mmCIF file of C-alpha atoms in Angstrom:
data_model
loop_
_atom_site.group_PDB
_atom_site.id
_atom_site.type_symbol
_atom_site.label_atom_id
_atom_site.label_comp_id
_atom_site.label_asym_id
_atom_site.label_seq_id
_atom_site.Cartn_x
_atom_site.Cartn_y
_atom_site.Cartn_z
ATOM 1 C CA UNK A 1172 6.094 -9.177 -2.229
ATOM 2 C CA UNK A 1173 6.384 -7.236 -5.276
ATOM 3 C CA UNK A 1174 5.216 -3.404 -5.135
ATOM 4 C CA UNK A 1175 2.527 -4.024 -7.463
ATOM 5 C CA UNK A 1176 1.359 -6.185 -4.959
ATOM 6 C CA UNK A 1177 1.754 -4.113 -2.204
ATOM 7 C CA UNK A 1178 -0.492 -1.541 -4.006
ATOM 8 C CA UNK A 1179 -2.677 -4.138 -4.942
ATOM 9 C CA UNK A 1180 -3.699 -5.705 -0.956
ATOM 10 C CA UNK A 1181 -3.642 -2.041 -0.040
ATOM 11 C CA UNK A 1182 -6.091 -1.053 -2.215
ATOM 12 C CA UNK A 1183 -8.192 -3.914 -1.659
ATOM 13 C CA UNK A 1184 -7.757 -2.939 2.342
ATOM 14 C CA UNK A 1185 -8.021 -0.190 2.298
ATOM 15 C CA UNK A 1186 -12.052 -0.187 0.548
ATOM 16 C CA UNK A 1187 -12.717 -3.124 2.791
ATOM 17 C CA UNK A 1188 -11.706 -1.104 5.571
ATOM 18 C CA UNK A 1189 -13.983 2.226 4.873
ATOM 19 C CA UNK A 1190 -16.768 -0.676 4.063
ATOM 20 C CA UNK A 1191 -16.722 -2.239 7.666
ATOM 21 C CA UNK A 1192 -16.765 1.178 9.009
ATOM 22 C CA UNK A 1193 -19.576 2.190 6.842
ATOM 23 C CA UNK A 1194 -21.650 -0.682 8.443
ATOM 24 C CA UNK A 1195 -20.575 -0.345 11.317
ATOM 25 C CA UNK A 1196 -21.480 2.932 11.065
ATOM 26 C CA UNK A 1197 -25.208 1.765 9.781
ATOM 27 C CA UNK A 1198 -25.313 -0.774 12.642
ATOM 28 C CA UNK A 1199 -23.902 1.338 15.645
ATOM 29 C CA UNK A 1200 -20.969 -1.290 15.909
ATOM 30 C CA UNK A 1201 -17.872 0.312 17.227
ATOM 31 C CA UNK A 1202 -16.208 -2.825 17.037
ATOM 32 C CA UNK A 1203 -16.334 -3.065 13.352
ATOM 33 C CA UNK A 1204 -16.104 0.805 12.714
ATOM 34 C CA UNK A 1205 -13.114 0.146 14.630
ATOM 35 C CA UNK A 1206 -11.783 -2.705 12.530
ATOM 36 C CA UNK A 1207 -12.273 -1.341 9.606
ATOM 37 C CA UNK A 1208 -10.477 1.600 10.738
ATOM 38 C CA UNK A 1209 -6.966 -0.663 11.270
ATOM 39 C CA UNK A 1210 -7.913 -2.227 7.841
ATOM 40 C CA UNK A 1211 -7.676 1.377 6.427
ATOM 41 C CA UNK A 1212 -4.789 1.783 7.814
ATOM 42 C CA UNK A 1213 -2.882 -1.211 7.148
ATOM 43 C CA UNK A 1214 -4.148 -0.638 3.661
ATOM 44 C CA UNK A 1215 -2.434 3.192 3.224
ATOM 45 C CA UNK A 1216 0.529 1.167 4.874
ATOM 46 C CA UNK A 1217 1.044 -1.140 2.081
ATOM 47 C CA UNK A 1218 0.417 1.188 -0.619
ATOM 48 C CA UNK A 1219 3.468 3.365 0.949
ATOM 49 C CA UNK A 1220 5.432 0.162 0.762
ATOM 50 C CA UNK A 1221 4.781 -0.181 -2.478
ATOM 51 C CA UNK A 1222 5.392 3.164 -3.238
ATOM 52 C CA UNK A 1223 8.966 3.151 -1.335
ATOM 53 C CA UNK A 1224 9.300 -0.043 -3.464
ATOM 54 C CA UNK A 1225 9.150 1.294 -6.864
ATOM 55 C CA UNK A 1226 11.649 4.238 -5.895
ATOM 56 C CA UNK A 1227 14.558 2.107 -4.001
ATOM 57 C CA UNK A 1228 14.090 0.200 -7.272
ATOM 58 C CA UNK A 1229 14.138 3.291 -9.368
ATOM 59 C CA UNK A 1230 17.153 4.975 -7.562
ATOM 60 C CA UNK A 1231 19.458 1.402 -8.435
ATOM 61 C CA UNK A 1232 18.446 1.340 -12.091
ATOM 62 C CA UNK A 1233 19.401 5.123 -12.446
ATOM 63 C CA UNK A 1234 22.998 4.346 -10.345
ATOM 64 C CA UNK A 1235 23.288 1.259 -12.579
ATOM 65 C CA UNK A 1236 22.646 3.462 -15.501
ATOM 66 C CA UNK A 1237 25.569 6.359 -14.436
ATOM 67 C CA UNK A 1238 28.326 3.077 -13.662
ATOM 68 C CA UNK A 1239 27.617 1.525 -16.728
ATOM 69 C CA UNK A 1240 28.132 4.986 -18.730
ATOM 70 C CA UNK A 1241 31.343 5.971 -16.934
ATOM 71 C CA UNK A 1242 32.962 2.661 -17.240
ATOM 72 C CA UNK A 1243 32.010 3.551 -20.812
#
């Protein structure tokens, strides 16, 4: 997966995540205020990954950059 699309499922679990616990919080269901819990979490998760993405990615281009203008 891409890091945009890291960011993207982790957003999108992270809100469904803090929904279910909302209801569950609403309904007195551990069980989903628990799910949605993990869903949060898995959600901040990918979002990191994504994040750690777009710097290993970052950190090549600028070493690519300093070869290319030493070899210059």
């Amino acid at each position: 997966m891409g890091s945009t699309t890291d960011k993207i499922k982790g957003t999108a679990n992270e809100a469904m995540g803090k929904a279910k616990q909302g209801v569950g919080e609403a309904t007195g269901s551990e069980r989903l205020k628990g799910e949605g819990a993990v869903q949060e979490v898995k959600g901040k998760g990918q979002k990191a990954m994504g994040d750690a993405k777009d710097a290993a990615k970052d950190a090549v281009d600028r070493a690519a950059a300093a070869a290319k203008r030493a070899t210059e």
